[in-house]
Amino acid sequence: MRVVIAASEAVPYSKTGGLADVCGALPKALKRIGVDVHVIVPRYTGMSVRNGDVVSNSNGFQIMSDLAVPFGGGIRYASVWQDWLDDTPFYFIDFPEYFGLGYIYGSGDFDVERFAFFSRATLELIKRLGNPPEVIHCNDWQTGLVPAYLNSTYRFDPYFSNTSTFFSIHNLAYQGLFSPGLLAHAGLGADVYQYGLEFHGMASSMKSGLYFSNGLSTVSRKYAEEIQTEEFGNQLEGLLRWRRDDLIGILNGVDYDEWNPAHDIYTAAHFSHEHLEGKRECKRQLLRNFHLPEDLDRPLTAIVTRLTTQKGIDLLAQAIWRILDPGASFVMLGSGSKSYEDFFQHVRDSRPEQVGVYFGYSTALAHQIEAGADMYLMPSAYEPCGLNQMYSLKYGTVPIVRGTGGLDDTISDFNRSSGQGNGFKFYDYSPDRLI
């Protein structure tokens, strides 16, 4: 089977969240079972590390500089770069007007315009890559217009006559809303808007993917159920219920070549489930990195996160003093709202012997936190899947989670009587339940 994965980010080239981890790891798994897989992402330039985004340009080579993309009422020409990762070809759409701006995501109509161009360029590139794919795998709103183009502009193109689309929802809350006036600029007609994109007077790129794709998935079984309800459906629950027979929850996986304490390149020592001795040395390294006392018997709780209410940071802010009062240590790696950054900096300044914070992102430090912490917090308001709880299980770091989405699917609450369970889980969105 020939599959093309189209996404806005992929590790190790660009990352803001779990989408990048999946799009970097999934091709390796598909390759192992014999799938002919290709990955297409934008080529971002003008940045290195900023606001929690980890970005590196492709190390490959330019394979074309004349990719003609019908867009904006004319033809625009993009360059294409290619790199190889574990025998999988990655292609990078290079168009500096849209992707050389020093950021991955912006906002508003211009952001949708950028990824509408990427969606159209993806289809034009696929036609230049040889045999047509059986499946184009689209991911989140940034590629939600690919199925719309295939069902309109390319509907009678014989090249795509046997190509299906599979659309994965990584986070339904981000929908790529835009003014209908942009449709003509993107080369999409009023009929596409009327039947597949209209959303309370706006147009929705996410709705486009949900409506026009042949198959739908999301990143956990529980989240597939939740998004069909008013609480989690973001006003798309009716459409998702209508397409429920085409929707399946597939739990995200982990790349254990990268996330494995037995051979982690970022940690002070190696360990495994059978030989845990090295974890103690990793805890020592983590305490040193945050300039905390090297008291290895004091419980150390950690979090790596975006500082947003989705991640339950408001709960943590209400609970943090009660976590610290009994004497535990706490470390945080993340970035986000300035008010939350200022608050946790205040917590650190108030308890310098117990608290360490790093605002930004560091791959090395993220690995060292998973390896060195005793407990890991994920008190999310909602969590489509979550990957850190799975990293934590691999590193012997006990996850403490709220039972929503993929957290509910992956973590079973520890039962003191039977000794069964792999973490601690609470359900009510309350700081008292977190405590």
CSV table of C-alpha atoms in Angstrom, one decimal:
chain,number,residue,atom,x,y,z
A,1,MET,CA,0.0,0.0,0.0
A,2,ARG,CA,1.2,3.5,-0.9
A,3,VAL,CA,0.4,6.1,1.8
A,4,VAL,CA,1.2,9.8,1.9
A,5,ILE,CA,1.1,11.5,5.4
A,6,ALA,CA,0.4,15.2,5.2
A,7,ALA,CA,0.9,17.2,8.4
A,8,SER,CA,1.9,20.7,9.6
A,9,GLU,CA,4.7,19.4,11.8
A,10,ALA,CA,6.9,16.3,12.3
A,11,VAL,CA,9.7,15.3,14.7
A,12,PRO,CA,12.6,15.9,14.4
A,13,TYR,CA,12.1,18.8,12.0
A,14,SER,CA,9.3,20.8,13.6
A,15,LYS,CA,7.3,20.5,16.8
A,16,THR,CA,4.8,22.3,18.9
A,17,GLY,CA,3.1,19.2,20.4
A,18,GLY,CA,2.0,15.5,20.1
A,19,LEU,CA,1.1,15.8,16.4
A,20,ALA,CA,4.8,16.2,15.6
A,21,ASP,CA,5.7,13.1,17.7
A,22,VAL,CA,3.1,11.0,15.9
A,23,CYS,CA,4.0,12.1,12.4
A,24,GLY,CA,7.7,11.4,13.1
A,25,ALA,CA,7.1,8.0,14.7
A,26,LEU,CA,4.1,6.6,12.7
A,27,PRO,CA,6.0,6.3,9.4
A,28,LYS,CA,8.6,4.0,11.0
A,29,ALA,CA,5.8,1.7,12.2
A,30,LEU,CA,4.1,1.7,8.8
A,31,LYS,CA,7.4,1.0,7.1
A,32,ARG,CA,7.9,-2.1,9.4
A,33,ILE,CA,4.7,-3.7,8.1
A,34,GLY,CA,5.5,-3.1,4.4
A,35,VAL,CA,3.7,0.2,3.7
A,36,ASP,CA,5.3,2.5,1.1
A,37,VAL,CA,5.0,5.7,3.1
A,38,HIS,CA,5.9,9.3,2.2
A,39,VAL,CA,5.6,12.3,4.5
A,40,ILE,CA,5.0,15.9,3.4
A,41,VAL,CA,5.4,18.9,5.7
A,42,PRO,CA,6.1,22.6,5.3
A,43,ARG,CA,9.7,23.8,5.4
A,44,TYR,CA,9.8,26.4,8.2
A,45,THR,CA,12.7,28.8,8.3
A,46,GLY,CA,13.8,31.8,10.3
A,47,MET,CA,13.7,30.2,13.8
A,48,SER,CA,15.5,27.7,16.0
A,49,VAL,CA,14.0,27.5,19.5
A,50,ARG,CA,11.1,29.8,20.5
A,51,ASN,CA,8.0,29.6,22.7
A,52,GLY,CA,8.3,25.9,23.2
A,53,ASP,CA,8.6,25.1,19.5
A,54,VAL,CA,11.5,22.9,18.5
A,55,VAL,CA,12.4,23.5,14.9
A,56,SER,CA,15.2,22.4,12.6
A,57,ASN,CA,15.3,22.8,8.9
A,58,SER,CA,15.6,19.7,6.7
A,59,ASN,CA,19.1,18.4,6.3
A,60,GLY,CA,18.3,17.1,2.9
A,61,PHE,CA,18.6,18.5,-0.6
A,62,GLN,CA,16.4,20.4,-3.0
A,63,ILE,CA,14.8,18.2,-5.6
A,64,MET,CA,12.7,20.7,-7.4
A,65,SER,CA,12.3,24.5,-7.5
A,66,ASP,CA,9.4,24.6,-10.0
A,67,LEU,CA,6.4,23.1,-8.2
A,68,ALA,CA,3.5,25.0,-9.8
A,69,VAL,CA,0.7,25.5,-7.4
A,70,PRO,CA,-2.6,27.1,-8.6
A,71,PHE,CA,-3.4,29.6,-5.9
A,72,GLY,CA,-4.6,33.1,-5.4
A,73,GLY,CA,-5.9,33.4,-8.9
A,74,GLY,CA,-2.7,32.5,-10.5
A,75,ILE,CA,0.3,30.1,-10.3
A,76,ARG,CA,2.8,30.2,-7.5
A,77,TYR,CA,6.0,28.3,-7.6
A,78,ALA,CA,7.4,26.5,-4.6
A,79,SER,CA,10.6,24.6,-4.0
A,80,VAL,CA,10.7,21.1,-2.6
A,81,TRP,CA,13.4,19.6,-0.4
A,82,GLN,CA,13.8,16.0,0.5
A,83,ASP,CA,15.3,14.2,3.5
A,84,TRP,CA,15.4,10.6,4.6
A,85,LEU,CA,14.5,9.4,8.1
A,86,ASP,CA,14.8,5.7,8.8
A,87,ASP,CA,14.4,4.9,5.1
A,88,THR,CA,11.3,7.1,4.9
A,89,PRO,CA,11.3,10.0,2.5
A,90,PHE,CA,10.2,13.4,4.0
A,91,TYR,CA,9.3,16.2,1.6
A,92,PHE,CA,9.3,19.8,2.6
A,93,ILE,CA,7.2,22.5,0.8
A,94,ASP,CA,9.4,25.6,0.7
A,95,PHE,CA,7.5,28.8,0.1
A,96,PRO,CA,9.1,31.6,2.3
A,97,GLU,CA,6.1,34.0,1.9
A,98,TYR,CA,4.1,31.5,4.0
A,99,PHE,CA,6.7,29.4,5.9
A,100,GLY,CA,9.8,31.5,6.3
A,101,LEU,CA,8.3,33.9,8.8
A,102,GLY,CA,9.9,32.6,12.0
A,103,TYR,CA,6.9,30.7,13.4
A,104,ILE,CA,4.9,27.5,12.8
A,105,TYR,CA,1.4,28.8,13.7
A,106,GLY,CA,0.0,32.3,13.7
A,107,SER,CA,-3.7,33.2,13.7
A,108,GLY,CA,-6.6,34.3,11.7
A,109,ASP,CA,-7.3,34.1,7.9
A,110,PHE,CA,-3.6,34.4,7.0
A,111,ASP,CA,-2.8,31.2,8.9
A,112,VAL,CA,-5.6,29.4,7.1
A,113,GLU,CA,-4.3,30.9,3.8
A,114,ARG,CA,-0.8,29.5,4.5
A,115,PHE,CA,-2.1,26.0,5.1
A,116,ALA,CA,-4.6,26.1,2.3
A,117,PHE,CA,-1.6,26.7,0.0
A,118,PHE,CA,0.2,23.9,1.7
A,119,SER,CA,-2.8,21.6,1.1
A,120,ARG,CA,-2.9,22.5,-2.6
A,121,ALA,CA,0.9,22.2,-2.9
A,122,THR,CA,0.7,18.8,-1.3
A,123,LEU,CA,-1.6,17.4,-4.0
A,124,GLU,CA,0.5,18.9,-6.8
A,125,LEU,CA,3.7,17.4,-5.2
A,126,ILE,CA,2.0,14.0,-4.9
A,127,LYS,CA,1.4,14.0,-8.7
A,128,ARG,CA,5.1,14.6,-9.2
A,129,LEU,CA,6.2,11.7,-7.0
A,130,GLY,CA,5.2,8.8,-9.3
A,131,ASN,CA,2.4,6.3,-8.7
A,132,PRO,CA,-0.8,7.6,-7.0
A,133,PRO,CA,-1.3,6.7,-3.3
A,134,GLU,CA,-4.1,4.6,-2.1
A,135,VAL,CA,-4.4,6.8,1.0
A,136,ILE,CA,-3.6,10.4,1.9
A,137,HIS,CA,-3.5,10.6,5.6
A,138,CYS,CA,-4.5,14.2,6.7
A,139,ASN,CA,-3.9,15.5,10.2
A,140,ASP,CA,-5.8,18.2,12.0
A,141,TRP,CA,-7.3,21.4,10.5
A,142,GLN,CA,-4.0,22.4,8.8
A,143,THR,CA,-4.6,19.7,6.2
A,144,GLY,CA,-8.4,19.7,6.4
A,145,LEU,CA,-8.8,21.3,3.0
A,146,VAL,CA,-7.0,18.4,1.2
A,147,PRO,CA,-10.2,16.3,1.1
A,148,ALA,CA,-12.2,19.4,0.0
A,149,TYR,CA,-9.8,19.9,-2.9
A,150,LEU,CA,-10.0,16.2,-3.9
A,151,ASN,CA,-13.8,16.4,-3.8
A,152,SER,CA,-14.0,19.5,-6.0
A,153,THR,CA,-11.0,20.8,-7.9
A,154,TYR,CA,-9.4,17.4,-8.4
A,155,ARG,CA,-12.6,15.4,-8.5
A,156,PHE,CA,-12.3,14.3,-12.1
A,157,ASP,CA,-8.5,14.1,-12.2
A,158,PRO,CA,-7.8,10.5,-13.2
A,159,TYR,CA,-4.5,10.4,-11.2
A,160,PHE,CA,-6.5,10.5,-7.9
A,161,SER,CA,-9.4,8.2,-9.1
A,162,ASN,CA,-8.4,5.4,-6.6
A,163,THR,CA,-7.1,7.6,-3.8
A,164,SER,CA,-9.0,7.8,-0.5
A,165,THR,CA,-8.5,10.2,2.4
A,166,PHE,CA,-8.1,9.4,6.1
A,167,PHE,CA,-8.4,12.4,8.5
A,168,SER,CA,-7.1,12.2,12.0
A,169,ILE,CA,-8.3,14.6,14.7
A,170,HIS,CA,-5.5,15.3,17.2
A,171,ASN,CA,-7.3,18.2,18.9
A,172,LEU,CA,-10.8,19.2,17.9
A,173,ALA,CA,-10.6,22.5,19.8
A,174,TYR,CA,-8.4,24.0,17.1
A,175,GLN,CA,-10.6,24.3,14.0
A,176,GLY,CA,-8.9,26.7,11.5
A,177,LEU,CA,-11.9,29.1,11.2
A,178,PHE,CA,-11.7,31.7,8.5
A,179,SER,CA,-13.8,34.1,6.5
A,180,PRO,CA,-15.7,32.6,3.5
A,181,GLY,CA,-14.2,35.4,1.4
A,182,LEU,CA,-10.9,33.4,1.4
A,183,LEU,CA,-12.4,30.5,-0.5
A,184,ALA,CA,-12.1,32.0,-3.9
A,185,HIS,CA,-8.5,33.0,-3.2
A,186,ALA,CA,-7.9,29.3,-2.3
A,187,GLY,CA,-9.6,28.1,-5.4
A,188,LEU,CA,-12.7,26.6,-3.7
A,189,GLY,CA,-16.2,27.2,-4.8
A,190,ALA,CA,-19.4,28.3,-3.0
A,191,ASP,CA,-20.8,24.7,-3.2
A,192,VAL,CA,-17.8,23.4,-1.1
A,193,TYR,CA,-18.6,26.1,1.5
A,194,GLN,CA,-22.3,25.4,1.6
A,195,TYR,CA,-22.1,21.6,2.0
A,196,GLY,CA,-18.8,21.0,3.9
A,197,LEU,CA,-17.2,24.1,5.5
A,198,GLU,CA,-19.9,26.5,6.7
A,199,PHE,CA,-19.7,27.0,10.5
A,200,HIS,CA,-22.0,29.6,12.0
A,201,GLY,CA,-21.2,32.1,9.2
A,202,MET,CA,-17.5,31.3,9.1
A,203,ALA,CA,-15.7,28.5,7.3
A,204,SER,CA,-14.0,25.7,9.2
A,205,SER,CA,-11.0,23.7,8.0
A,206,MET,CA,-11.6,21.1,10.6
A,207,LYS,CA,-15.2,20.6,9.5
A,208,SER,CA,-13.9,20.2,5.9
A,209,GLY,CA,-11.7,17.3,7.0
A,210,LEU,CA,-14.6,15.7,9.0
A,211,TYR,CA,-17.1,16.1,6.1
A,212,PHE,CA,-15.1,15.3,3.0
A,213,SER,CA,-12.7,12.5,4.2
A,214,ASN,CA,-13.5,8.8,3.5
A,215,GLY,CA,-12.4,7.7,7.0
A,216,LEU,CA,-11.9,9.5,10.3
A,217,SER,CA,-9.9,8.7,13.4
A,218,THR,CA,-8.9,10.3,16.6
A,219,VAL,CA,-6.1,9.6,19.0
A,220,SER,CA,-7.8,7.5,21.7
A,221,ARG,CA,-11.0,5.5,22.1
A,222,LYS,CA,-12.3,7.6,24.9
A,223,TYR,CA,-11.8,10.9,23.0
A,224,ALA,CA,-13.7,9.4,20.0
A,225,GLU,CA,-16.6,9.0,22.3
A,226,GLU,CA,-16.2,12.4,24.1
A,227,ILE,CA,-16.1,14.5,20.9
A,228,GLN,CA,-19.6,13.2,20.0
A,229,THR,CA,-21.0,15.0,23.1
A,230,GLU,CA,-21.8,18.7,23.6
A,231,GLU,CA,-19.2,19.1,26.3
A,232,PHE,CA,-16.2,18.1,24.1
A,233,GLY,CA,-17.6,18.4,20.6
A,234,ASN,CA,-16.8,22.1,20.0
A,235,GLN,CA,-20.2,22.4,18.1
A,236,LEU,CA,-19.2,19.7,15.7
A,237,GLU,CA,-20.7,16.8,17.7
A,238,GLY,CA,-23.7,16.6,15.4
A,239,LEU,CA,-21.5,16.0,12.4
A,240,LEU,CA,-19.3,13.5,14.3
A,241,ARG,CA,-22.4,11.6,15.4
A,242,TRP,CA,-23.6,11.5,11.8
A,243,ARG,CA,-20.2,10.0,10.8
A,244,ARG,CA,-19.8,7.8,13.8
A,245,ASP,CA,-19.7,4.6,11.7
A,246,ASP,CA,-16.6,6.1,9.9
A,247,LEU,CA,-14.9,7.3,13.1
A,248,ILE,CA,-12.5,5.1,15.1
A,249,GLY,CA,-10.3,5.9,18.1
A,250,ILE,CA,-6.7,4.7,17.7
A,251,LEU,CA,-4.4,5.3,20.6
A,252,ASN,CA,-1.2,7.1,19.8
A,253,GLY,CA,2.0,5.2,20.0
A,254,VAL,CA,5.4,5.9,21.4
A,255,ASP,CA,8.7,5.8,19.5
A,256,TYR,CA,10.7,3.6,21.9
A,257,ASP,CA,13.8,4.1,19.9
A,258,GLU,CA,13.8,7.6,21.3
A,259,TRP,CA,12.0,7.2,24.6
A,260,ASN,CA,13.7,4.3,26.3
A,261,PRO,CA,15.7,4.6,29.6
A,262,ALA,CA,17.8,1.6,28.6
A,263,HIS,CA,19.6,3.7,26.0
A,264,ASP,CA,18.5,7.3,26.4
A,265,ILE,CA,21.2,9.6,25.1
A,266,TYR,CA,20.2,12.5,27.3
A,267,THR,CA,20.3,10.9,30.8
A,268,ALA,CA,23.1,10.4,33.3
A,269,ALA,CA,22.5,6.7,33.6
A,270,HIS,CA,20.6,3.9,32.0
A,271,PHE,CA,18.1,1.6,33.6
A,272,SER,CA,15.2,-0.7,32.8
A,273,HIS,CA,12.2,-2.3,34.4
A,274,GLU,CA,14.5,-5.2,35.5
A,275,HIS,CA,17.4,-3.0,36.7
A,276,LEU,CA,16.2,0.2,38.3
A,277,GLU,CA,19.5,1.3,39.9
A,278,GLY,CA,20.3,3.9,37.3
A,279,LYS,CA,17.0,5.8,38.0
A,280,ARG,CA,18.5,7.1,41.2
A,281,GLU,CA,21.4,8.6,39.4
A,282,CYS,CA,19.0,10.2,36.9
A,283,LYS,CA,17.2,11.8,39.9
A,284,ARG,CA,20.4,13.2,41.1
A,285,GLN,CA,21.1,14.7,37.7
A,286,LEU,CA,17.7,16.3,37.5
A,287,LEU,CA,18.0,17.9,41.0
A,288,ARG,CA,21.4,19.3,39.9
A,289,ASN,CA,20.0,20.7,36.7
A,290,PHE,CA,17.4,22.7,38.6
A,291,HIS,CA,19.8,23.6,41.4
A,292,LEU,CA,17.9,21.8,44.1
A,293,PRO,CA,19.3,20.0,47.1
A,294,GLU,CA,20.4,16.4,46.2
A,295,ASP,CA,18.0,14.8,48.7
A,296,LEU,CA,17.2,11.6,46.8
A,297,ASP,CA,14.6,10.4,49.4
A,298,ARG,CA,12.4,13.5,49.1
A,299,PRO,CA,9.6,12.8,46.6
A,300,LEU,CA,10.0,14.7,43.3
A,301,THR,CA,7.0,15.5,41.2
A,302,ALA,CA,7.3,16.9,37.7
A,303,ILE,CA,5.4,18.3,34.7
A,304,VAL,CA,6.3,19.0,31.1
A,305,THR,CA,3.5,21.0,29.5
A,306,ARG,CA,2.0,24.0,27.8
A,307,LEU,CA,0.8,26.4,30.4
A,308,THR,CA,-2.8,26.4,29.4
A,309,THR,CA,-6.1,25.6,31.1
A,310,GLN,CA,-6.5,22.6,28.7
A,311,LYS,CA,-3.5,21.0,30.6
A,312,GLY,CA,-5.1,21.7,34.0
A,313,ILE,CA,-2.6,24.4,34.9
A,314,ASP,CA,-5.3,26.3,36.8
A,315,LEU,CA,-5.8,23.2,39.0
A,316,LEU,CA,-2.1,22.9,39.6
A,317,ALA,CA,-1.8,26.5,40.5
A,318,GLN,CA,-4.5,26.1,43.1
A,319,ALA,CA,-3.0,22.9,44.5
A,320,ILE,CA,0.8,23.7,44.3
A,321,TRP,CA,1.2,25.0,47.9
A,322,ARG,CA,-0.5,21.9,49.3
A,323,ILE,CA,1.8,19.7,47.2
A,324,LEU,CA,4.9,21.5,48.6
A,325,ASP,CA,3.8,21.9,52.3
A,326,PRO,CA,4.5,18.3,53.2
A,327,GLY,CA,8.1,18.7,51.9
A,328,ALA,CA,7.9,17.4,48.3
A,329,SER,CA,10.0,18.9,45.5
A,330,PHE,CA,8.5,20.0,42.2
A,331,VAL,CA,10.0,20.8,38.7
A,332,MET,CA,8.3,22.3,35.7
A,333,LEU,CA,9.3,22.5,32.0
A,334,GLY,CA,7.0,24.5,29.7
A,335,SER,CA,5.8,27.8,28.3
A,336,GLY,CA,2.5,29.6,27.7
A,337,SER,CA,0.5,32.3,29.4
A,338,LYS,CA,2.6,35.0,31.0
A,339,SER,CA,0.3,35.1,34.0
A,340,TYR,CA,1.0,31.4,34.6
A,341,GLU,CA,4.7,31.8,34.0
A,342,ASP,CA,4.8,34.7,36.5
A,343,PHE,CA,2.9,32.7,39.0
A,344,PHE,CA,5.1,29.6,38.9
A,345,GLN,CA,8.2,31.9,39.0
A,346,HIS,CA,6.8,33.3,42.2
A,347,VAL,CA,6.3,29.8,43.6
A,348,ARG,CA,10.0,29.0,42.7
A,349,ASP,CA,11.2,32.2,44.3
A,350,SER,CA,9.2,31.5,47.4
A,351,ARG,CA,10.4,27.9,47.7
A,352,PRO,CA,13.9,27.8,46.1
A,353,GLU,CA,14.8,24.6,48.0
A,354,GLN,CA,11.9,22.7,46.6
A,355,VAL,CA,10.9,24.1,43.2
A,356,GLY,CA,12.6,24.4,39.9
A,357,VAL,CA,11.2,26.0,36.7
A,358,TYR,CA,12.3,26.3,33.1
A,359,PHE,CA,10.2,28.3,30.7
A,360,GLY,CA,10.7,27.2,27.1
A,361,TYR,CA,11.5,23.8,25.8
A,362,SER,CA,14.5,21.5,25.9
A,363,THR,CA,14.4,18.0,24.5
A,364,ALA,CA,17.3,16.9,26.7
A,365,LEU,CA,15.6,18.3,29.8
A,366,ALA,CA,12.2,16.6,28.9
A,367,HIS,CA,14.0,13.3,28.8
A,368,GLN,CA,15.8,14.0,32.1
A,369,ILE,CA,12.6,14.9,33.8
A,370,GLU,CA,10.9,11.6,32.7
A,371,ALA,CA,13.9,9.7,33.9
A,372,GLY,CA,14.6,11.5,37.2
A,373,ALA,CA,11.2,12.3,38.6
A,374,ASP,CA,9.2,10.0,41.0
A,375,MET,CA,5.8,11.2,39.9
A,376,TYR,CA,4.4,12.9,36.8
A,377,LEU,CA,1.4,15.2,36.7
A,378,MET,CA,-1.3,15.4,34.0
A,379,PRO,CA,-4.4,17.0,35.5
A,380,SER,CA,-5.8,17.9,32.1
A,381,ALA,CA,-9.2,19.5,31.5
A,382,TYR,CA,-9.3,17.4,28.3
A,383,GLU,CA,-6.6,15.3,26.7
A,384,PRO,CA,-7.2,13.7,23.2
A,385,CYS,CA,-4.5,11.2,23.9
A,386,GLY,CA,-1.4,12.4,25.8
A,387,LEU,CA,2.0,10.9,25.3
A,388,ASN,CA,3.9,11.9,28.5
A,389,GLN,CA,1.9,9.5,30.6
A,390,MET,CA,3.2,6.7,28.3
A,391,TYR,CA,6.7,8.0,28.5
A,392,SER,CA,6.3,8.0,32.3
A,393,LEU,CA,5.3,4.4,32.4
A,394,LYS,CA,8.4,3.4,30.4
A,395,TYR,CA,10.6,5.4,32.7
A,396,GLY,CA,9.1,4.1,36.0
A,397,THR,CA,7.7,7.6,36.8
A,398,VAL,CA,4.3,7.2,38.4
A,399,PRO,CA,1.6,9.2,36.4
A,400,ILE,CA,-1.0,11.1,38.3
A,401,VAL,CA,-3.8,12.0,35.7
A,402,ARG,CA,-7.3,13.1,35.3
A,403,GLY,CA,-9.5,10.5,33.7
A,404,THR,CA,-10.3,12.1,30.4
A,405,GLY,CA,-9.5,11.1,26.8
A,406,GLY,CA,-6.4,9.0,26.3
A,407,LEU,CA,-5.4,9.5,29.9
A,408,ASP,CA,-8.5,7.4,30.9
A,409,ASP,CA,-7.6,4.8,28.3
A,410,THR,CA,-4.0,4.3,29.3
A,411,ILE,CA,-3.9,4.7,33.1
A,412,SER,CA,-5.6,2.4,35.5
A,413,ASP,CA,-6.0,3.6,39.0
A,414,PHE,CA,-3.8,1.8,41.6
A,415,ASN,CA,-5.8,-0.5,43.8
A,416,ARG,CA,-4.2,-0.8,47.3
A,417,SER,CA,-6.0,-4.1,48.0
A,418,SER,CA,-5.2,-6.0,44.8
A,419,GLY,CA,-1.9,-4.2,44.0
A,420,GLN,CA,-3.2,-3.7,40.4
A,421,GLY,CA,-2.9,-0.5,38.4
A,422,ASN,CA,-0.2,1.6,36.8
A,423,GLY,CA,-0.9,5.1,38.2
A,424,PHE,CA,-3.3,7.4,40.1
A,425,LYS,CA,-6.4,8.8,38.4
A,426,PHE,CA,-9.1,11.2,39.5
A,427,TYR,CA,-12.2,12.4,37.6
A,428,ASP,CA,-13.7,15.6,39.1
A,429,TYR,CA,-12.0,18.7,37.8
A,430,SER,CA,-11.1,19.9,41.2
A,431,PRO,CA,-7.8,20.8,43.0
A,432,ASP,CA,-9.0,18.8,46.0
A,433,ARG,CA,-9.3,15.6,43.9
A,434,LEU,CA,-5.8,16.3,42.4
A,435,ILE,CA,-4.4,16.6,46.0
